[in-house]
Short mmCIF file of C-alpha atoms (C1' of nucleotides) in Angstrom, two decimals:
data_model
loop_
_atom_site.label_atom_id
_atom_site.label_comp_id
_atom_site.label_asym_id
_atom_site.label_seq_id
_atom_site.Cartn_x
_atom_site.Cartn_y
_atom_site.Cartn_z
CA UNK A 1 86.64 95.21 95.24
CA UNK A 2 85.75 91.58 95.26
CA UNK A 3 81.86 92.63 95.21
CA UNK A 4 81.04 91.68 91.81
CA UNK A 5 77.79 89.88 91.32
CA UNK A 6 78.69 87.06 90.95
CA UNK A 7 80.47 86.38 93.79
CA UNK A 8 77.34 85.83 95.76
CA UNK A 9 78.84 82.46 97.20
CA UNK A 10 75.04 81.80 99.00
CA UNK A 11 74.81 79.16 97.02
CA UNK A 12 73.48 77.25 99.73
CA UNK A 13 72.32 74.51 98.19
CA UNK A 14 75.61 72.34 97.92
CA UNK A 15 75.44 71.96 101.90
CA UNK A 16 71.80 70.71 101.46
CA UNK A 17 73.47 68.23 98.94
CA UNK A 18 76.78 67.10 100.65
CA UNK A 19 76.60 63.71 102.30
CA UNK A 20 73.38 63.25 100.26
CA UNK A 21 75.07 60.38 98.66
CA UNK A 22 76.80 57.44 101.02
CA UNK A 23 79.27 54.73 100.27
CA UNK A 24 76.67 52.70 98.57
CA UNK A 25 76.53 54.42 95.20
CA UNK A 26 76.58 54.04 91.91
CA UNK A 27 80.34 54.69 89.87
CA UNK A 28 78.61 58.46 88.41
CA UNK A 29 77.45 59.44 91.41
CA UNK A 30 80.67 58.60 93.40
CA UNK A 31 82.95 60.42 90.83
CA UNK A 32 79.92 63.55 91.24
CA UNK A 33 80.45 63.61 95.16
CA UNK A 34 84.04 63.38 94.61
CA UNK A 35 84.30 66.26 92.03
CA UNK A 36 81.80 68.23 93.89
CA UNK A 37 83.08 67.88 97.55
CA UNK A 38 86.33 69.29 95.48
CA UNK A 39 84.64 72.19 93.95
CA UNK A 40 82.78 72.97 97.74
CA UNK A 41 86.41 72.67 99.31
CA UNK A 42 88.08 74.94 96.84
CA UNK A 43 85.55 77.34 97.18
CA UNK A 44 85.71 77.97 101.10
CA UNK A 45 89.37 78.04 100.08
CA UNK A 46 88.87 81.19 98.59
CA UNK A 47 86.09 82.10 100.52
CA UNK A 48 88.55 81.88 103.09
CA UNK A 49 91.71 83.95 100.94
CA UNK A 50 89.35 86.58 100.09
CA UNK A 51 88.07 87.08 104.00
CA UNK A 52 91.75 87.53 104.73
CA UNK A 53 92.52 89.99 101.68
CA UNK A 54 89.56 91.94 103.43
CA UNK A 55 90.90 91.72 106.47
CA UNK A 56 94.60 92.67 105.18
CA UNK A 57 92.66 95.93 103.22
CA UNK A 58 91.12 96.98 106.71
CA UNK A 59 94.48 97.06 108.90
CA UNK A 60 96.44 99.46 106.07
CA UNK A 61 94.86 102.71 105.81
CA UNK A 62 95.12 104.92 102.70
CA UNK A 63 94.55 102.12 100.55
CA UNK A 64 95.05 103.52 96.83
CA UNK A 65 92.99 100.98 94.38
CA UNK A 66 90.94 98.48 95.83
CA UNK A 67 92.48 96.01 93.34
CA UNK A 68 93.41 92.61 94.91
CA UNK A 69 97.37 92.78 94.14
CA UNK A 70 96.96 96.70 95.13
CA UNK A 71 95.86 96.35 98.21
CA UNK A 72 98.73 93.54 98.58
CA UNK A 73 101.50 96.26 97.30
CA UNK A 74 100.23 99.02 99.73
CA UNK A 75 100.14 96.59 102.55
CA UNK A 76 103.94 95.89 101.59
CA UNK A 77 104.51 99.92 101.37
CA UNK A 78 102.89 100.20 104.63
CA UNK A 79 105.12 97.72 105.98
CA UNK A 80 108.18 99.11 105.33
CA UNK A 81 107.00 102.60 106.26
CA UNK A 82 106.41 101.49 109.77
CA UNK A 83 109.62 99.92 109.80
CA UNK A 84 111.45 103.39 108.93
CA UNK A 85 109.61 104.58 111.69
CA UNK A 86 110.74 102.37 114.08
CA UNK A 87 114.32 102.56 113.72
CA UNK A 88 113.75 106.05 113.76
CA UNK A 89 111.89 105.71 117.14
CA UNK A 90 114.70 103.35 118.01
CA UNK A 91 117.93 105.73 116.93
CA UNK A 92 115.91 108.33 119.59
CA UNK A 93 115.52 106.14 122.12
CA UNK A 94 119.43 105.48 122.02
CA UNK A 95 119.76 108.87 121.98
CA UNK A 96 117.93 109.25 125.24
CA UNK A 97 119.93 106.90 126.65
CA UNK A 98 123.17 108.33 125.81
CA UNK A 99 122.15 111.81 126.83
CA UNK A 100 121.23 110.05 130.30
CA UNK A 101 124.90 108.42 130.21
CA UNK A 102 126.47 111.69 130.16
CA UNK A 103 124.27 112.76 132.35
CA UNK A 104 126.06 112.22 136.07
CA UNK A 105 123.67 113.99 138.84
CA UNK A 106 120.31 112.18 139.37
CA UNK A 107 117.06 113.71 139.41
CA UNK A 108 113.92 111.19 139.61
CA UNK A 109 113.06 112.42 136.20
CA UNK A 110 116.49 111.21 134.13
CA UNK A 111 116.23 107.95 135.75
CA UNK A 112 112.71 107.10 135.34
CA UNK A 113 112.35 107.89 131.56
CA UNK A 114 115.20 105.76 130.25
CA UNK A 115 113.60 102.44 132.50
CA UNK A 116 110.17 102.92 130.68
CA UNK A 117 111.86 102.97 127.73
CA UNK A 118 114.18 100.72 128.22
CA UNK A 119 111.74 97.32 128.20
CA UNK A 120 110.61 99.29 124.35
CA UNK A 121 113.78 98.80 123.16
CA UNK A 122 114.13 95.06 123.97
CA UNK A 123 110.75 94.91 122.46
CA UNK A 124 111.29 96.88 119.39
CA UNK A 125 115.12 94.88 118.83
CA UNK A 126 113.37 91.61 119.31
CA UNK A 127 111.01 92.20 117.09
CA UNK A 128 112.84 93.59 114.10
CA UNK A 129 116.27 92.20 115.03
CA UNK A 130 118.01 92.33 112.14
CA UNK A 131 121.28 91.48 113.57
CA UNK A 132 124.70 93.67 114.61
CA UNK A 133 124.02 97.16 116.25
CA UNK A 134 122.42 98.83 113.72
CA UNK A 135 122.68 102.36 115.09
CA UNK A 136 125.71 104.43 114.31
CA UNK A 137 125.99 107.49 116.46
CA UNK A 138 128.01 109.95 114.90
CA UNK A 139 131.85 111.62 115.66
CA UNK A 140 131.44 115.45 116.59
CA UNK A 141 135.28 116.45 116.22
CA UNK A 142 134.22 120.55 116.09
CA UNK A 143 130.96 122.39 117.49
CA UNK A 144 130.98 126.20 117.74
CA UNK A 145 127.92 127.74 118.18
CA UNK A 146 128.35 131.73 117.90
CA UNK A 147 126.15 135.14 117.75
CA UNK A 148 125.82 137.26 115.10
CA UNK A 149 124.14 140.41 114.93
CA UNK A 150 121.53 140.89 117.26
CA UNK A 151 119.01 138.10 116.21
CA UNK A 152 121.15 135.38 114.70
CA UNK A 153 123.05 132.25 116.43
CA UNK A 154 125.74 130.71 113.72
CA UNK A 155 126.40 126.77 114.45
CA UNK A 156 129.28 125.43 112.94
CA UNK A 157 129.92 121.48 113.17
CA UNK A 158 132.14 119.10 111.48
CA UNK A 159 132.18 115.62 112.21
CA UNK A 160 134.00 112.56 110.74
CA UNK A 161 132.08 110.61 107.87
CA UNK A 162 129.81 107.60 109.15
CA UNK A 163 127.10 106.44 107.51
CA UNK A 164 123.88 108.23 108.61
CA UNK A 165 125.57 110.76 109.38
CA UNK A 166 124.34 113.67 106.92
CA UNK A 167 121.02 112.14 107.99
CA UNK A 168 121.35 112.78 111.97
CA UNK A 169 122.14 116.12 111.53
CA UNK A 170 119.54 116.66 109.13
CA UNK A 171 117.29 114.86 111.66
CA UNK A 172 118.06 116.64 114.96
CA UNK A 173 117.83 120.10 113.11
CA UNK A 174 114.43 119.30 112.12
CA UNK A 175 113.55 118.03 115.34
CA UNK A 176 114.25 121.21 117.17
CA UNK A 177 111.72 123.30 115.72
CA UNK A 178 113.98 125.96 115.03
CA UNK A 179 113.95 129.20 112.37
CA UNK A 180 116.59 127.97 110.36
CA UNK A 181 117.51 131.22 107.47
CA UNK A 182 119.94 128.84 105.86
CA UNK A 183 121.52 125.47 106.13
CA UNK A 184 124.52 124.22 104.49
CA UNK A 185 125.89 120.54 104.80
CA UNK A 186 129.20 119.63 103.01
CA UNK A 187 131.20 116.04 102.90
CA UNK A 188 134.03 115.92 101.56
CA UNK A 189 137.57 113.94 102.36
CA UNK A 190 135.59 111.44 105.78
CA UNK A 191 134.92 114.72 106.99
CA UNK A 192 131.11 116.68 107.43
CA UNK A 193 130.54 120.25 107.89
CA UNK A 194 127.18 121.32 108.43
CA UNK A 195 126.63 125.32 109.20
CA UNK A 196 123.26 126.55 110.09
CA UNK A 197 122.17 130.40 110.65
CA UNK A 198 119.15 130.32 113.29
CA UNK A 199 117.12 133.52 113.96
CA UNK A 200 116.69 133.61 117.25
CA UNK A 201 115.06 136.48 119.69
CA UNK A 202 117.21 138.40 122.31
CA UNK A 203 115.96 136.40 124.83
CA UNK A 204 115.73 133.38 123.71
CA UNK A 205 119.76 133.36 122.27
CA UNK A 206 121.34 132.18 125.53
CA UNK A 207 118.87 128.98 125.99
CA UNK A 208 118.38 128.28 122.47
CA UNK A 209 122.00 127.90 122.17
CA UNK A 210 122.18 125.10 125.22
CA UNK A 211 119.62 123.79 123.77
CA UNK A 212 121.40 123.46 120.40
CA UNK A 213 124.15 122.36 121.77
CA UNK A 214 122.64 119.59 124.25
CA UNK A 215 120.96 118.37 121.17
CA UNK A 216 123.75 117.93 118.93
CA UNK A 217 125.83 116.35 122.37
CA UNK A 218 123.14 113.70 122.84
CA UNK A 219 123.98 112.76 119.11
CA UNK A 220 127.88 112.08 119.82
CA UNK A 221 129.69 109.45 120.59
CA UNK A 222 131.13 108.80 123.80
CA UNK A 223 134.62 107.42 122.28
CA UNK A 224 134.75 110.74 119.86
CA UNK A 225 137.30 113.51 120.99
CA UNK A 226 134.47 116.06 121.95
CA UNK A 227 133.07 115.77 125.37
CA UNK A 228 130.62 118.15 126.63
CA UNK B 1 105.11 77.79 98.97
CA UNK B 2 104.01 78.15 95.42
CA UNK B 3 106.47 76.05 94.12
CA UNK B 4 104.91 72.92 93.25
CA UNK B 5 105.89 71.15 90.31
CA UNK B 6 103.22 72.59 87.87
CA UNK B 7 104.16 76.09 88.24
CA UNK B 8 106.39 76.05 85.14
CA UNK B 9 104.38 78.83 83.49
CA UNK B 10 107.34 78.30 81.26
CA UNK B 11 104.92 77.52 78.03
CA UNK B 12 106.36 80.02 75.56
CA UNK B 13 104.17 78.73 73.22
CA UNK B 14 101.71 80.74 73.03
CA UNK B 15 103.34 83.56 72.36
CA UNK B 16 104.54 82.22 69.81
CA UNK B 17 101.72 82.12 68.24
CA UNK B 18 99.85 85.31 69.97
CA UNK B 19 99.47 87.76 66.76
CA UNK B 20 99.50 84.26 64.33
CA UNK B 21 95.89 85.07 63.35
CA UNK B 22 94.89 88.00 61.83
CA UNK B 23 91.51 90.01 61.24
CA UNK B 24 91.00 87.75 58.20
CA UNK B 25 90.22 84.77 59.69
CA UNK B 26 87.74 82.69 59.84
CA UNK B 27 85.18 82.58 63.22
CA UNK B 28 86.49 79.99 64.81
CA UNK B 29 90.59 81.57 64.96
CA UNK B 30 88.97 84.32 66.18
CA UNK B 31 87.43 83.33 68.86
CA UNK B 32 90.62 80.99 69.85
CA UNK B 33 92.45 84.52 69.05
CA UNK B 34 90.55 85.95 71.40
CA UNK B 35 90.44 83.35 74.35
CA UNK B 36 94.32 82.97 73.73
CA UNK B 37 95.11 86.60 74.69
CA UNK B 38 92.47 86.64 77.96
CA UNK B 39 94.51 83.58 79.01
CA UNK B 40 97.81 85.01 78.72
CA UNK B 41 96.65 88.07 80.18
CA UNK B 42 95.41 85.87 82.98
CA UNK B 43 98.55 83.97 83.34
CA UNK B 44 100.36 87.88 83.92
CA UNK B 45 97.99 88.77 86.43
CA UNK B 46 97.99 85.66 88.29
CA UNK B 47 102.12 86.03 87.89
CA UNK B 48 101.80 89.26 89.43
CA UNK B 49 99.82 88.51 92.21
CA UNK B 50 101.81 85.74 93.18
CA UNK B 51 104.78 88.09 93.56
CA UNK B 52 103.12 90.48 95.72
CA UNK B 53 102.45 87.93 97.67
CA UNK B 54 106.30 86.70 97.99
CA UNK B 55 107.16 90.32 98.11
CA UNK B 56 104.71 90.80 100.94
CA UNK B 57 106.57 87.34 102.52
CA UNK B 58 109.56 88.83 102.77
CA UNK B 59 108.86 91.86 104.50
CA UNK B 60 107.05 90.18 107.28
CA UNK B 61 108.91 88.44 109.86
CA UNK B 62 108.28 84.90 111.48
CA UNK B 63 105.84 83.60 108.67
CA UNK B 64 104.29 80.50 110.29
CA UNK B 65 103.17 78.40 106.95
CA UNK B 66 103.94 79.36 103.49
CA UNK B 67 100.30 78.97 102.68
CA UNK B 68 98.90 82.00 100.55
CA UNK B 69 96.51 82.37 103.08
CA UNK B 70 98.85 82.14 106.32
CA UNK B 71 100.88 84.94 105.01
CA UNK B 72 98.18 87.63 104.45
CA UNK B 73 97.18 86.11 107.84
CA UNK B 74 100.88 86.55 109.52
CA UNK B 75 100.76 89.71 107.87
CA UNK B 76 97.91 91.19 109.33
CA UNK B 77 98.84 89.97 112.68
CA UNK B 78 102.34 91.59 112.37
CA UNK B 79 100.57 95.03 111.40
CA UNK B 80 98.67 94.84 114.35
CA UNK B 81 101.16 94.40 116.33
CA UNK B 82 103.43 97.10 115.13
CA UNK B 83 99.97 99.39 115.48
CA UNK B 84 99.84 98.34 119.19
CA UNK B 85 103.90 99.23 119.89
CA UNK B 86 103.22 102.14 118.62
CA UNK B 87 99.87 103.09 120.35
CA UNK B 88 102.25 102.13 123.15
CA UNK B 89 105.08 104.68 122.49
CA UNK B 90 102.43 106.95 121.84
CA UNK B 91 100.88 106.82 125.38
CA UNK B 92 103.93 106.62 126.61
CA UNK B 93 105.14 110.23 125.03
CA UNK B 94 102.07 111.53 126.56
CA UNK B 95 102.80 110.71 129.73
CA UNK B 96 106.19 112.00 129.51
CA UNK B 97 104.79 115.29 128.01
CA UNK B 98 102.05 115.22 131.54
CA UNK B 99 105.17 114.24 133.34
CA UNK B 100 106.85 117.54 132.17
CA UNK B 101 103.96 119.70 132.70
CA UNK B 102 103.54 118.65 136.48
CA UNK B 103 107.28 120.11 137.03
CA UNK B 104 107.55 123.45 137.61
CA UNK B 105 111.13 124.09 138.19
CA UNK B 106 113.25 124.86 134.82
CA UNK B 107 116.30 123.00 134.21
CA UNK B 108 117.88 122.42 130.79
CA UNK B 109 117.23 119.06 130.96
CA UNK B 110 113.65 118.89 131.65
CA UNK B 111 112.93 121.30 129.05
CA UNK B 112 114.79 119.79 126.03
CA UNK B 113 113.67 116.54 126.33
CA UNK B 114 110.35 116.90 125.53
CA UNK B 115 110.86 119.07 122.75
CA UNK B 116 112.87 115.86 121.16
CA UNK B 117 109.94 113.54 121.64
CA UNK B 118 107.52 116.41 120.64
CA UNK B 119 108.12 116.07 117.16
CA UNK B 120 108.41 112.43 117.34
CA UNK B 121 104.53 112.29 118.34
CA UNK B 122 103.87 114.32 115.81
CA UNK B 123 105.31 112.22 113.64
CA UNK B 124 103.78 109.35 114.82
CA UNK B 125 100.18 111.39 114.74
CA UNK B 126 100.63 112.00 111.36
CA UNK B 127 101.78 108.18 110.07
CA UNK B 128 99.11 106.54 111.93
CA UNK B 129 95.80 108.95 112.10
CA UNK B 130 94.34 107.28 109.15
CA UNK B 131 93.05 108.88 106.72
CA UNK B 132 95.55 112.29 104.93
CA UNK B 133 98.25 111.84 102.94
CA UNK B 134 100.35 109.29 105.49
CA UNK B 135 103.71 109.61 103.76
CA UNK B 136 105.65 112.72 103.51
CA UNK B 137 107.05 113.06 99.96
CA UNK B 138 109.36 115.51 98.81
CA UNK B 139 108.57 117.95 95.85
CA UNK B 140 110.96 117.87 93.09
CA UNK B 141 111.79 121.15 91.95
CA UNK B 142 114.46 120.33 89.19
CA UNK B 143 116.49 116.98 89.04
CA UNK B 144 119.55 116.40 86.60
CA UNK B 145 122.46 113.97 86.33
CA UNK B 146 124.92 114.96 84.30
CA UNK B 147 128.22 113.05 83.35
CA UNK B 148 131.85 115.41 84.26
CA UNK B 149 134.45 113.89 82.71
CA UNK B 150 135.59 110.28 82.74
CA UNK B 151 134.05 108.80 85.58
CA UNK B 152 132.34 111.67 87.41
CA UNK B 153 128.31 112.18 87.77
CA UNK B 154 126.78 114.84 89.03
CA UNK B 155 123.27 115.08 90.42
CA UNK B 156 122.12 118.83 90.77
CA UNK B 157 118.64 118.41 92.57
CA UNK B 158 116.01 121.04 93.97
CA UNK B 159 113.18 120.55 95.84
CA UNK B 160 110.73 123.01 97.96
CA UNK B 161 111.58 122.78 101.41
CA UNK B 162 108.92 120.58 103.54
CA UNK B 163 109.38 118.56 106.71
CA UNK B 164 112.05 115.90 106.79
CA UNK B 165 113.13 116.88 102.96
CA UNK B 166 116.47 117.04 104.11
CA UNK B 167 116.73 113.94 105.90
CA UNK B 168 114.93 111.92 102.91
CA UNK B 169 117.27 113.28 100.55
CA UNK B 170 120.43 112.53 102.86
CA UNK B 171 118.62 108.74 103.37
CA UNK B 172 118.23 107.96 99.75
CA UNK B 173 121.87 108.88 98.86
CA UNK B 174 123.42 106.72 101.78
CA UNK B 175 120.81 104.13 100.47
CA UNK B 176 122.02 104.43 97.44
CA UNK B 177 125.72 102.68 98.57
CA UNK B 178 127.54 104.84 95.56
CA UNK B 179 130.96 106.45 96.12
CA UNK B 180 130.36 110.03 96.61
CA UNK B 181 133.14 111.89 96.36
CA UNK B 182 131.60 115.13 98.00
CA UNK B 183 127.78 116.19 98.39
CA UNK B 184 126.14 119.33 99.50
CA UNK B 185 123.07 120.43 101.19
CA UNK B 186 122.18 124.19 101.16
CA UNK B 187 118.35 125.39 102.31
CA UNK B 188 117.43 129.20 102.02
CA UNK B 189 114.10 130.36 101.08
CA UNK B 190 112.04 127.49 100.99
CA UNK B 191 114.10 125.68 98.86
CA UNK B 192 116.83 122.82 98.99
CA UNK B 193 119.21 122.40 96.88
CA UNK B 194 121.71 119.57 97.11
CA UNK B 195 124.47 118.67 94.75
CA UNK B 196 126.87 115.05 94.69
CA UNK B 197 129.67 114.23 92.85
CA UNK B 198 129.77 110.52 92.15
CA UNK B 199 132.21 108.49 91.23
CA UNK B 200 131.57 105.99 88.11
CA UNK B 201 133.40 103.85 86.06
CA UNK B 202 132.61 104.33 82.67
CA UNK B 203 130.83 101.11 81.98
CA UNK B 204 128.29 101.98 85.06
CA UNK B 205 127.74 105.53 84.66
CA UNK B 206 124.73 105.09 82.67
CA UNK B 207 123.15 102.59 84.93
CA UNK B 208 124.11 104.48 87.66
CA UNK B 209 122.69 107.27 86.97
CA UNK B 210 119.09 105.68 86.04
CA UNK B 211 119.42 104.13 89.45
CA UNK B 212 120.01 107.90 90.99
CA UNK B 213 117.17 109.11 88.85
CA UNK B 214 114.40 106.48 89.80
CA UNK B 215 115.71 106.66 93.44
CA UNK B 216 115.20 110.12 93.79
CA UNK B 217 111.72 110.47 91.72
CA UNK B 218 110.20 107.48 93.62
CA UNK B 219 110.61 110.13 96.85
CA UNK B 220 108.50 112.47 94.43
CA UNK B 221 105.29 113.69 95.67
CA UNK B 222 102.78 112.97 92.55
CA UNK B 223 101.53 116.20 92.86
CA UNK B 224 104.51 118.14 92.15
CA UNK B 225 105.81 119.88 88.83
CA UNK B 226 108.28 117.07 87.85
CA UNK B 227 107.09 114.03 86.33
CA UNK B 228 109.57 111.65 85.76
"C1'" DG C 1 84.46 96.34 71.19
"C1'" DA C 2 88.79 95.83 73.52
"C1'" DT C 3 90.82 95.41 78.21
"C1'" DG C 4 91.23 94.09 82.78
"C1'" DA C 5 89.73 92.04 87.16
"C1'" DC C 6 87.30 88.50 89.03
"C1'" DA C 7 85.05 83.79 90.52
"C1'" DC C 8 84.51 79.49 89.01
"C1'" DG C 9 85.27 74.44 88.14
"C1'" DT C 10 88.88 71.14 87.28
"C1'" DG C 11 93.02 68.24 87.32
"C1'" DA C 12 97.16 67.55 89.66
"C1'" DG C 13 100.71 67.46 93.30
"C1'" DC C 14 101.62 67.02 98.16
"C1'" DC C 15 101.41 65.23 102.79
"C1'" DT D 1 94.12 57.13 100.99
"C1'" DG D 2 91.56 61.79 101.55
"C1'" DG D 3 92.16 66.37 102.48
"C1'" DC D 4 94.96 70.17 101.51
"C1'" DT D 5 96.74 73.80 98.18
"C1'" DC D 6 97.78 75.24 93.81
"C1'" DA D 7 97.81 76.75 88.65
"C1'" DC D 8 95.18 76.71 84.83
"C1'" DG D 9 91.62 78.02 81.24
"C1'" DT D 10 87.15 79.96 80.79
"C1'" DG D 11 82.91 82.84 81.11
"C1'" DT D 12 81.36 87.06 82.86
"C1'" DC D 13 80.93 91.26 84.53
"C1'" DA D 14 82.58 96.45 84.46
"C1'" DT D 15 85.29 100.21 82.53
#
DNA sequence: GATGACACGTGAGCC
DNA sequence: TGGCTCACGTGTCAT
């Protein structure tokens, strides 16, 4: 990066000089300390920028070319990548809390995890605000989850149009960690309809379905139609 | 910030005569030739660098000075801190995760939970380990964006099915704020293929569908088969 | 040899 | 006024 040669700054020799000269001097050699107290100050300057370029290299991994405005860019793209990530984070955390919501009877476990994470929210709001409640849960007006065959759960789901709302789905799917055959999402007239074929083993059918089901709950909305 | 007076790069003269001399000329041209185009090339660099460095002020919240330095500064500090939250959240799904293990009796509850958060550390794992390919991009299989009709585009897209594929295509589209008239998802096989119709007026289709285009290869892994 | 990235010195504007 | 920061043109390396 900024390693060529000639950046060896050690000049050293401009400290030996400064203050050489005192108020007492000749016209030339005031305009020289002038000029050259300027040159000494506008190199620490970026002394100083480059340090902090360094610096700014060393906190964003993956850095592509170790070009100056480069390493600026990918500091940027890092930037907003973390910021995805924590409204992600933030849209789970809500989730959590809704779940716990429905939730009525009160083991120690639903009411601890919501108060750690509660003081993470306020955190996470306060620090990247940007004003009005950002997340959107979404409208579940239909969810039918069915066998078919011996090894195959069918979940059917149509929920009104919001925004994000192709994207939740998409997102809790994922996040279950589930044998998905084949996925189909449609939107069309406000209206989504996502269907989803899961393998799924004998045994596992009956909790895999609550468990696809809970999921997909957590998501809703407690004003929307479906309450389960 | 860098908005003092002076910073009318506004000179337009020399391009006006960049390409004035040709090979023909006599030493002295040349060289001024030559010095002419390193200092416009100069000026373009130091243009660029100058916005990074406002783009890189506007992602970061609660810059302290506008000084060039104080915002790589602010910046670093705010990556830190984002580092730390999440080394927080981190910890914190860890301890949930040794929270779950110490139970022994199986309710839904206790058992889904986790599995929500599991992928989430994952997730996190995989952003902020350092080192390996931090952001998941999506392969591009086959992208067009055809025109139907008046005002009607639409995008036929496939890509190989990967982690979160889905999701990023659902997240560029509502990005995108165009009026989709109806979109669909399908994944078999380990590929997705999704499909919008997009309503344009006839005087926007064109830039509308560059907009789709660039949107949807800037998710594009670079090693994949499309190269847009 | 052309191109690009860099550090440098310098003059100028702003508290 | 002096101490900042900045943009500029230039010489110099490396690719």
């Amino acid at each position: 990066m900024f390693l060529q040669t000639e950046e060896l700054d050690s000049w050293d020799l401009d400290e030996a000089f400064s203050g050489y000269y005192d108020s007492s001097s000749p016209d030339g050699a005031a305009s020289f300390m002038a000029s050259s107290k300027n040159v000494v100050s506008e190199r620490n300057r970026r002394k100083k920028l480059n340090e902090r370029l360094f610096a700014l290299r060393a906190v964003v991994p993956n850095i592509s070319k170790m070009d100056k405005a480069s390493v600026i860019k990918d500091a940027i793209d890092y930037i907003q990548e973390l910021h995805e990530q924590e409204r992600r984070i933030q849209t789970e955390i809500v989730e959590l809390e809704s779940r716990k919501s429905n939730k009525k009877s009160g083991s120690d476990f639903e009411q601890d995890l919501p108060v750690l994470l509660r003081s993470k929210k306020k955190k996470i709001e306060q620090l990247y605000d940007c004003g009005g409640s950002r997340i959107s849960t979404i409208e579940i007006l239909e969810l039918r989850v069915t066998y078919m065959g011996e090894k195959t759960l069918v979940v059917s789901l149509t929920c009104s149009k919001r925004t994000d709302t192709m994207v939740k789905l998409c997102e809790v799917f994922e996040s279950l960690k589930i044998k998905i055959i084949t996925a189909n999402i449609t939107a069309f007239s406000g209206r989504v309809l996502k269907t989803v074929f899961v393998e799924a083993d004998e045994e596992e059918k009956d909790h895999l379905k609550i468990k696809i089901e809970t999921a997909i709950a957590a998501l809703n909305d407690p004003q929307s139609p479906m309450s389960i």
